[in-house]
Short mmCIF file of C-alpha atoms in Angstrom, two decimals:
data_model
loop_
_atom_site.label_atom_id
_atom_site.label_comp_id
_atom_site.label_asym_id
_atom_site.label_seq_id
_atom_site.Cartn_x
_atom_site.Cartn_y
_atom_site.Cartn_z
CA MET A 22 -23.68 18.23 -5.71
CA THR A 23 -24.31 14.49 -5.95
CA PRO A 24 -27.98 13.55 -5.49
CA PRO A 25 -28.37 11.66 -2.18
CA GLU A 26 -29.73 8.50 -3.79
CA LEU A 27 -26.60 8.29 -5.96
CA ALA A 28 -24.27 9.17 -3.09
CA ALA A 29 -25.83 6.30 -1.15
CA LEU A 30 -24.44 3.86 -3.73
CA ARG A 31 -20.93 4.71 -2.53
CA SER A 32 -21.08 2.31 0.41
CA PRO A 33 -20.48 -1.38 1.03
CA ALA A 34 -23.98 -1.55 2.55
CA ALA A 35 -25.45 -0.66 -0.84
CA VAL A 36 -23.23 -3.23 -2.57
CA ARG A 37 -24.45 -5.93 -0.21
CA ALA A 38 -28.13 -4.98 -0.14
CA ARG A 39 -28.54 -4.70 -3.89
CA SER A 40 -26.53 -7.84 -4.59
CA HIS A 41 -28.88 -9.77 -2.29
CA GLN A 42 -31.83 -8.31 -4.22
CA VAL A 43 -30.34 -9.84 -7.36
CA LEU A 44 -29.94 -13.18 -5.53
CA ASP A 45 -33.62 -13.08 -4.55
CA TYR A 46 -34.56 -12.32 -8.16
CA VAL A 47 -32.59 -15.33 -9.41
CA ARG A 48 -33.97 -17.55 -6.63
CA ALA A 49 -37.47 -16.64 -7.82
CA GLY A 50 -36.64 -17.96 -11.29
CA HIS A 51 -36.77 -14.61 -13.08
CA SER A 52 -33.29 -14.74 -14.60
CA PRO A 53 -32.72 -15.85 -18.19
CA HIS A 54 -29.02 -16.29 -17.38
CA PHE A 55 -28.54 -18.29 -14.17
CA THR A 56 -30.13 -20.37 -11.47
CA VAL A 57 -28.59 -20.92 -8.03
CA ASP A 58 -28.06 -24.16 -6.13
CA GLU A 59 -27.39 -23.20 -2.54
CA SER A 60 -26.97 -26.85 -1.55
CA ALA A 61 -23.63 -26.70 -3.41
CA LEU A 62 -22.29 -24.22 -0.84
CA ASP A 63 -21.54 -27.02 1.63
CA GLY A 64 -19.19 -28.73 -0.83
CA ILE A 65 -17.61 -25.40 -1.72
CA ALA A 66 -17.06 -24.69 1.98
CA ASP A 67 -15.29 -28.05 2.34
CA TYR A 68 -13.06 -27.19 -0.62
CA VAL A 69 -12.23 -23.67 0.61
CA ALA A 70 -11.49 -24.95 4.12
CA GLU A 71 -9.13 -27.57 2.65
CA VAL A 72 -7.32 -24.98 0.52
CA THR A 73 -7.06 -22.65 3.51
CA ARG A 74 -5.55 -25.30 5.80
CA LEU A 75 -3.03 -26.28 3.13
CA ALA A 76 -1.90 -22.67 2.71
CA TYR A 77 -2.08 -21.71 6.40
CA PRO A 78 -1.81 -24.83 8.62
CA THR A 79 -1.85 -22.75 11.81
CA LEU A 80 -4.80 -20.65 10.51
CA ASP A 81 -2.74 -17.52 11.02
CA ILE A 82 -4.22 -15.94 7.91
CA PRO A 83 -3.34 -12.42 6.74
CA TYR A 84 -5.68 -10.06 4.95
CA HIS A 85 -6.34 -10.43 1.23
CA SER A 86 -4.40 -7.42 0.02
CA ARG A 87 -1.67 -6.09 -2.26
CA TRP A 88 0.87 -6.68 0.53
CA ARG A 89 0.72 -10.43 -0.14
CA HIS A 90 1.93 -9.84 -3.71
CA PHE A 91 4.85 -7.76 -2.46
CA ASP A 92 6.09 -10.97 -0.77
CA ALA A 93 6.20 -12.91 -4.07
CA GLY A 94 8.82 -15.64 -4.09
CA GLY A 95 8.97 -15.60 -0.30
CA VAL A 96 10.83 -12.26 -0.20
CA ASP A 97 9.65 -9.68 2.36
CA ARG A 98 10.38 -6.62 0.22
CA TRP A 99 8.51 -4.13 2.39
CA ALA A 100 10.53 -5.14 5.46
CA ALA A 101 13.73 -4.49 3.51
CA LEU A 102 12.44 -1.13 2.29
CA GLU A 103 11.32 -0.20 5.80
CA THR A 104 14.88 -0.54 7.08
CA THR A 105 15.68 2.63 5.09
CA LEU A 106 13.11 4.61 7.13
CA GLU A 107 15.12 4.99 10.33
CA GLY A 108 13.98 8.15 12.09
CA VAL A 109 10.66 8.28 10.22
CA ASP A 110 7.71 8.33 12.63
CA ARG A 111 4.77 5.91 12.48
CA ALA A 112 2.44 8.44 10.89
CA GLU A 113 4.78 9.08 7.96
CA ARG A 114 5.43 5.35 7.56
CA SER A 115 1.69 4.90 7.24
CA ARG A 116 1.53 7.64 4.59
CA ILE A 117 4.36 5.98 2.65
CA MET A 118 2.59 2.60 2.81
CA ILE A 119 -0.65 4.20 1.58
CA ASP A 120 1.18 5.89 -1.30
CA LEU A 121 2.72 2.56 -2.34
CA ALA A 122 -0.48 0.55 -2.00
CA VAL A 123 -2.60 3.01 -4.01
CA VAL A 124 -0.31 3.25 -7.03
CA SER A 125 0.38 -0.49 -6.99
CA VAL A 126 -3.29 -1.49 -6.82
CA LEU A 127 -4.14 0.88 -9.65
CA LEU A 128 -1.44 -0.77 -11.77
CA ASP A 129 -2.86 -4.23 -11.03
CA ALA A 130 -4.85 -4.81 -14.21
CA GLY A 131 -4.32 -8.00 -16.19
CA ALA A 132 -0.73 -8.11 -17.46
CA GLY A 133 -1.31 -10.63 -20.25
CA ASP A 134 0.41 -13.97 -20.70
CA ALA A 135 3.63 -12.69 -22.30
CA TRP A 136 4.87 -10.04 -19.86
CA ARG A 137 7.46 -10.82 -17.19
CA TYR A 138 9.45 -8.71 -14.73
CA HIS A 139 13.01 -9.71 -13.90
CA GLU A 140 13.99 -8.49 -10.44
CA ALA A 141 17.71 -7.69 -10.34
CA GLN A 142 17.82 -7.69 -6.53
CA THR A 143 16.69 -11.32 -6.20
CA GLY A 144 17.14 -12.81 -9.66
CA LEU A 145 13.47 -13.77 -9.71
CA THR A 146 11.33 -13.50 -12.84
CA LEU A 147 7.65 -12.88 -12.10
CA GLY A 148 4.49 -12.42 -14.16
CA ARG A 149 0.85 -11.45 -13.62
CA SER A 150 -0.22 -9.74 -10.38
CA GLU A 151 2.92 -10.73 -8.51
CA GLY A 152 5.17 -9.31 -11.22
CA LEU A 153 3.15 -6.10 -11.41
CA ALA A 154 3.34 -5.72 -7.63
CA VAL A 155 7.11 -6.17 -7.51
CA ALA A 156 7.67 -3.88 -10.51
CA SER A 157 5.56 -1.15 -8.92
CA LEU A 158 7.38 -1.51 -5.59
CA ARG A 159 10.77 -1.22 -7.29
CA MET A 160 9.59 1.82 -9.27
CA PHE A 161 8.32 3.36 -6.02
CA GLU A 162 11.65 2.61 -4.33
CA ALA A 163 13.44 4.39 -7.20
CA GLY A 164 11.34 7.52 -6.74
CA GLY A 165 9.37 6.92 -9.93
CA PHE A 166 6.14 8.36 -8.50
CA SER A 167 7.63 11.13 -6.37
CA SER A 168 7.41 14.86 -7.06
CA ASP A 169 10.27 15.56 -4.62
CA PRO A 170 13.73 14.15 -5.45
CA ALA A 171 14.70 14.53 -1.80
CA ARG A 172 11.79 12.27 -0.81
CA PRO A 173 11.67 9.38 -3.26
CA LEU A 174 9.34 7.18 -1.22
CA ARG A 175 6.09 8.91 -2.00
CA ALA A 176 3.56 9.40 -4.79
CA GLY A 177 2.77 13.03 -5.56
CA ALA A 178 0.14 14.60 -7.79
CA PRO A 179 2.57 16.52 -10.08
CA ALA A 180 4.67 13.42 -10.79
CA LEU A 181 1.59 11.28 -11.44
CA ILE A 182 0.09 13.87 -13.78
CA ALA A 183 3.37 14.05 -15.73
CA LEU A 184 3.98 10.28 -15.90
CA ASP A 185 4.00 8.94 -19.47
CA ALA A 186 3.73 5.44 -20.87
CA GLY A 187 7.37 5.41 -21.94
CA THR A 188 8.62 6.07 -18.42
CA LEU A 189 6.26 3.51 -16.95
CA GLY A 190 7.33 1.02 -19.61
CA ARG A 191 11.01 1.47 -18.79
CA HIS A 192 10.43 0.76 -15.12
CA PHE A 193 8.27 -2.25 -16.00
CA GLN A 194 10.83 -3.57 -18.54
CA VAL A 195 8.35 -3.41 -21.42
CA SER A 196 9.69 -4.11 -24.92
CA ASP A 197 8.55 -5.62 -28.18
CA ASP A 198 9.63 -8.98 -26.79
CA ASN A 199 8.07 -8.32 -23.37
CA PRO A 200 4.72 -6.62 -24.06
CA LEU A 201 2.51 -5.44 -21.20
CA VAL A 202 -1.21 -5.28 -21.93
CA GLY A 203 -2.70 -1.78 -21.59
CA LEU A 204 0.52 0.12 -20.87
CA ALA A 205 -0.89 3.45 -22.11
CA GLY A 206 -4.09 2.90 -20.17
CA ARG A 207 -2.16 2.28 -16.96
CA ALA A 208 -0.23 5.52 -17.39
CA ALA A 209 -3.47 7.39 -18.13
CA LEU A 210 -5.08 5.97 -14.98
CA LEU A 211 -2.18 7.26 -12.87
CA ASN A 212 -2.48 10.64 -14.64
CA ARG A 213 -6.14 10.75 -13.60
CA LEU A 214 -5.13 9.77 -10.07
CA GLY A 215 -2.79 12.78 -9.99
CA HIS A 216 -5.59 15.11 -11.11
CA ALA A 217 -7.95 13.62 -8.51
CA LEU A 218 -5.39 14.18 -5.76
CA ALA A 219 -4.89 17.79 -6.87
CA ALA A 220 -8.64 18.39 -6.89
CA ARG A 221 -9.16 17.27 -3.27
CA PRO A 222 -6.63 18.86 -0.90
CA ASP A 223 -9.15 18.24 1.89
CA LEU A 224 -8.58 14.49 1.47
CA PHE A 225 -5.03 14.33 0.15
CA GLY A 226 -3.24 17.17 1.92
CA ASP A 227 -2.94 20.85 1.05
CA ALA A 228 0.82 20.69 0.55
CA ALA A 229 1.72 17.12 -0.35
CA LEU A 230 -1.25 16.11 -2.54
CA ARG A 231 -0.48 12.41 -2.11
CA PRO A 232 -2.62 9.33 -1.43
CA GLY A 233 -1.02 9.19 2.02
CA GLY A 234 -2.93 12.36 2.85
CA LEU A 235 -5.83 10.01 3.59
CA TYR A 236 -4.07 9.22 6.84
CA ASP A 237 -4.44 12.81 8.03
CA ALA A 238 -8.02 13.03 6.74
CA LEU A 239 -9.21 9.85 8.44
CA VAL A 240 -7.29 9.66 11.71
CA PRO A 241 -9.41 12.46 13.28
CA GLN A 242 -12.48 10.32 12.53
CA ALA A 243 -11.12 7.40 14.56
CA LYS A 244 -12.70 7.07 17.99
CA VAL A 245 -10.37 5.82 20.71
CA GLY A 246 -7.97 4.67 18.02
CA ARG A 247 -10.62 2.65 16.19
CA LEU A 248 -11.40 3.33 12.52
CA PRO A 249 -14.32 1.58 10.75
CA ALA A 250 -13.26 0.03 7.43
CA ALA A 251 -16.24 1.57 5.65
CA LEU A 252 -14.83 5.06 6.34
CA ILE A 253 -11.71 4.16 4.35
CA LEU A 254 -13.79 2.90 1.44
CA GLY A 255 -16.05 5.95 1.61
CA ALA A 256 -13.08 8.30 1.37
CA LEU A 257 -11.71 6.41 -1.62
CA LEU A 258 -15.05 6.44 -3.42
CA ASP A 259 -15.48 10.11 -2.66
CA GLY A 260 -12.01 11.15 -3.75
CA LEU A 261 -11.30 8.80 -6.62
CA SER A 262 -14.66 8.13 -8.33
CA ALA A 263 -13.70 10.29 -11.32
CA ILE A 264 -10.57 8.30 -12.22
CA TRP A 265 -12.37 5.27 -13.71
CA PRO A 266 -12.53 5.71 -17.49
CA SER A 267 -15.45 3.37 -18.17
CA GLY A 268 -17.48 3.90 -15.01
CA LEU A 269 -21.21 4.46 -15.26
CA GLN A 270 -22.42 8.06 -15.20
CA VAL A 271 -25.91 9.19 -14.20
CA GLU A 272 -26.99 12.82 -14.38
CA GLY A 273 -23.34 13.73 -14.95
CA VAL A 274 -22.23 11.97 -11.74
CA ALA A 275 -19.39 9.46 -12.15
CA LEU A 276 -20.48 6.38 -10.21
CA GLY A 277 -17.49 4.16 -10.92
CA ASP A 278 -17.97 0.38 -10.78
CA VAL A 279 -21.76 0.24 -10.94
CA GLY A 280 -23.95 -1.86 -13.24
CA ARG A 281 -27.61 -2.10 -14.21
CA HIS A 282 -29.95 -4.98 -13.40
CA PRO A 283 -33.77 -5.27 -13.48
CA ALA A 284 -33.89 -6.95 -10.05
CA VAL A 285 -33.48 -3.54 -8.38
CA ARG A 286 -36.51 -1.30 -8.81
CA VAL A 287 -36.81 1.98 -6.90
CA ASP A 288 -38.50 5.26 -7.74
CA ASP A 289 -35.43 7.49 -7.93
CA LEU A 290 -32.22 8.01 -9.89
CA SER A 291 -30.72 4.80 -8.49
CA ASP A 292 -33.33 2.59 -10.21
CA GLN A 293 -31.76 -0.66 -11.49
CA LEU A 294 -28.28 0.38 -10.29
CA VAL A 295 -26.12 -2.27 -8.60
CA PRO A 296 -22.82 -1.00 -7.14
CA PHE A 297 -19.75 -3.22 -6.77
CA HIS A 298 -16.68 -0.98 -6.29
CA LYS A 299 -14.45 -4.03 -6.63
CA LEU A 300 -11.14 -2.27 -7.18
CA SER A 301 -11.93 0.33 -4.50
CA GLN A 302 -12.72 -2.44 -2.00
CA TRP A 303 -9.53 -4.29 -3.00
CA LEU A 304 -7.71 -1.03 -2.34
CA THR A 305 -9.49 -0.69 1.02
CA TYR A 306 -8.36 -4.19 2.00
CA SER A 307 -4.85 -3.14 0.95
CA LEU A 308 -4.98 -0.09 3.24
CA LEU A 309 -5.84 -2.02 6.39
CA GLU A 310 -2.20 -2.75 7.14
CA PRO A 311 -0.97 0.83 6.55
CA PHE A 312 -3.48 2.20 9.05
CA GLU A 313 -2.75 -0.59 11.51
CA ALA A 314 0.97 0.15 11.18
CA ALA A 315 0.22 3.59 12.64
CA GLY A 316 -1.33 1.99 15.72
CA LEU A 317 -4.99 2.23 14.72
CA VAL A 318 -7.43 -0.66 14.96
CA VAL A 319 -9.51 -1.00 11.79
CA THR A 320 -12.93 -2.28 12.82
CA GLU A 321 -16.08 -3.70 11.20
CA LEU A 322 -14.15 -5.44 8.43
CA ASP A 323 -17.20 -7.44 7.40
CA ALA A 324 -19.02 -4.24 6.52
CA LEU A 325 -16.97 -4.65 3.33
CA THR A 326 -18.07 -7.33 0.88
CA ALA A 327 -16.41 -10.16 -0.95
CA LEU A 328 -14.76 -9.04 -4.17
CA PRO A 329 -16.94 -9.70 -7.24
CA GLU A 330 -14.19 -10.81 -9.58
CA TYR A 331 -13.45 -13.83 -11.72
CA ARG A 332 -11.69 -16.07 -9.18
CA ASN A 333 -14.42 -15.82 -6.53
CA GLY A 334 -17.20 -15.84 -9.10
CA GLY A 335 -15.50 -18.57 -11.11
CA LEU A 336 -15.28 -20.79 -8.03
CA LEU A 337 -19.05 -20.52 -7.57
CA ILE A 338 -19.72 -21.50 -11.20
CA ASP A 339 -17.13 -24.28 -11.33
CA LEU A 340 -18.43 -25.92 -8.14
CA GLY A 341 -22.10 -25.56 -8.98
CA ALA A 342 -23.59 -22.81 -6.82
CA ILE A 343 -24.16 -20.49 -9.80
CA VAL A 344 -25.61 -22.50 -12.67
CA PRO A 345 -25.72 -21.04 -16.20
CA ARG A 346 -29.00 -21.75 -17.99
CA GLN A 347 -27.06 -22.14 -21.24
CA PRO A 348 -23.45 -23.35 -21.65
CA ILE A 349 -20.94 -20.49 -21.50
CA ASP A 350 -17.87 -20.57 -23.71
CA PRO A 351 -14.94 -19.55 -21.45
CA ALA A 352 -13.14 -18.15 -24.50
CA GLN A 353 -16.01 -15.82 -25.44
CA LYS A 354 -15.58 -12.49 -23.65
CA GLN A 355 -18.74 -11.00 -22.15
CA PRO A 356 -19.17 -7.21 -21.92
CA VAL A 357 -18.58 -6.05 -18.35
CA ALA A 358 -21.74 -3.93 -18.39
CA SER A 359 -23.95 -6.76 -19.69
CA GLU A 360 -26.83 -7.99 -17.56
CA LEU A 361 -25.26 -11.46 -17.46
CA VAL A 362 -21.99 -10.18 -15.97
CA VAL A 363 -23.70 -7.77 -13.57
CA GLU A 364 -25.88 -10.65 -12.35
CA TRP A 365 -22.89 -13.00 -11.96
CA ARG A 366 -20.99 -10.41 -9.94
CA ALA A 367 -23.98 -9.66 -7.69
CA LEU A 368 -24.55 -13.36 -7.08
CA THR A 369 -20.87 -13.67 -6.16
CA VAL A 370 -21.17 -10.96 -3.48
CA ALA A 371 -24.37 -12.43 -2.02
CA LEU A 372 -23.36 -16.09 -2.09
CA MET A 373 -19.95 -15.35 -0.55
CA ASP A 374 -21.86 -13.95 2.43
CA LEU A 375 -23.68 -17.28 2.74
CA LEU A 376 -20.47 -19.26 2.21
CA ALA A 377 -18.53 -17.43 4.93
CA ASP A 378 -20.34 -18.94 7.93
CA ARG A 379 -20.00 -22.43 6.47
CA VAL A 380 -16.24 -22.01 6.05
CA ARG A 381 -15.90 -20.55 9.55
CA GLU A 382 -17.71 -23.56 10.99
CA ARG A 383 -15.33 -25.95 9.28
CA LEU A 384 -12.27 -24.04 10.49
CA GLY A 385 -13.59 -23.52 14.02
CA LEU A 386 -13.28 -19.74 13.76
CA ASP A 387 -15.78 -16.95 14.31
CA ALA A 388 -16.34 -13.82 12.25
CA SER A 389 -13.93 -11.74 14.34
CA GLN A 390 -11.16 -14.29 13.79
CA PHE A 391 -12.02 -14.98 10.15
CA PRO A 392 -13.55 -11.93 8.43
CA LEU A 393 -14.17 -11.90 4.71
CA ALA A 394 -10.78 -10.24 4.26
CA LYS A 395 -9.20 -13.47 5.49
CA MET A 396 -11.60 -15.88 3.77
CA LEU A 397 -10.69 -14.29 0.43
CA GLN A 398 -6.99 -14.76 1.18
CA GLY A 399 -7.20 -18.21 2.72
CA GLY A 400 -9.39 -18.90 0.82
CA THR A 401 -11.75 -18.42 -2.03
CA TRP A 402 -9.37 -16.60 -4.41
CA THR A 403 -6.81 -19.41 -4.24
CA ALA A 404 -9.56 -22.03 -4.48
CA GLY A 405 -10.94 -20.31 -7.57
CA ARG A 406 -7.53 -20.30 -9.23
CA ARG A 407 -6.95 -23.96 -8.30
CA ILE A 408 -10.29 -25.30 -9.56
CA ALA A 409 -9.94 -23.29 -12.77
CA ALA A 410 -6.54 -24.89 -13.44
CA GLU A 411 -8.04 -28.32 -12.82
CA ARG A 412 -11.04 -27.74 -15.09
CA ARG A 413 -9.29 -25.79 -17.88
CA PRO A 414 -5.57 -26.63 -17.83
CA PRO A 415 -2.91 -25.47 -18.07
CA ALA A 416 -3.56 -21.72 -17.76
CA GLY A 417 -6.79 -22.02 -15.80
CA PRO A 418 -8.91 -19.22 -17.27
CA PRO A 419 -12.17 -18.48 -15.47
CA PRO A 420 -15.36 -20.18 -16.67
CA LEU A 421 -16.74 -16.82 -17.76
CA ALA A 422 -14.45 -14.33 -19.50
CA ILE A 423 -14.91 -10.58 -19.20
CA ASP A 424 -14.25 -7.89 -21.79
CA ALA A 425 -13.02 -5.11 -19.49
CA ASP A 426 -10.28 -2.49 -19.46
CA GLY A 427 -8.64 -3.53 -16.20
CA THR A 428 -10.25 -0.87 -14.02
CA VAL A 429 -13.01 -3.26 -12.88
CA PHE A 430 -11.01 -6.44 -12.36
#
């Protein structure tokens, strides 16, 4: 039984509240690592609005999610795959989309600079997140995650548990000349996903034991066809918290993506704990479209937070809102659990909240038209990549490098 004060960390409200506590701590001058210059947010808002208009001139902005990567090279791969689902009802299509999104997001750790995926169907050669997305979609299409040969388009617990690095490497075209960073770790993460699915038939289906079982677990919680986004995240944190290999543990409870910072002081087991749940929130954003495809309306999107990762956080350093007290060498990797990195990530969450209204004002959109899920896409992630390339060409690494295993970023 998880103590209630630890269970309470499994919510976007806790991510937001504790990140703002860290912001207040830094504002008060207590941090040895950073100061903040909130006057810089106006210039950052101008920059993000410009990047957004360039990418989406009509301001018809999709969610920031894995589905954008599936369209790499301007190819709508899901639409092509969906044409094979004639006779499949909307509920099962949603389950299939959830299966695909979950395995693909979990394979979306840094690929390294050398790896590339050559897509036979289009002739495209892709690297990084886009290449990983396309490789995972093609492996899914080939039945590489399915436990039922008659139903290739699914991800089942037995197949995930049995998946080995060699099989994953073949599908991802890994070789001595095309190395993929962390191949064994990726396979191990999917093995742990399989065990997590098998351990929770209440969430993932008594018979199928697949990520798509979340559809059947959550649809009954929708009221008048409306499903709050935080319920999706809560189910993911509940069902998958044990899969993260380096996640913080307190009193034997696996907390996942949670750090420690002295800004947060409470008289219980959650003292100094700052939750982020970055990958779980990225996965939640990536499940919005699968649930909407089934006819549901996902509500309260801004209950989720901005993603505390290196493009959003790098943007805030590069354009002067987060100011290091001492110069940071972008080539020197900082431990992900260090106070400096925890503070940077918390400041990213809190300052993105303050940035959002400024960007909305410049675009003439309100929060319902331009939730954080669209600002990230429009948006801050692209702006972070662009400013990094300008400041540190040609590869554009972030201004602060992280030593992590891929299950945080």
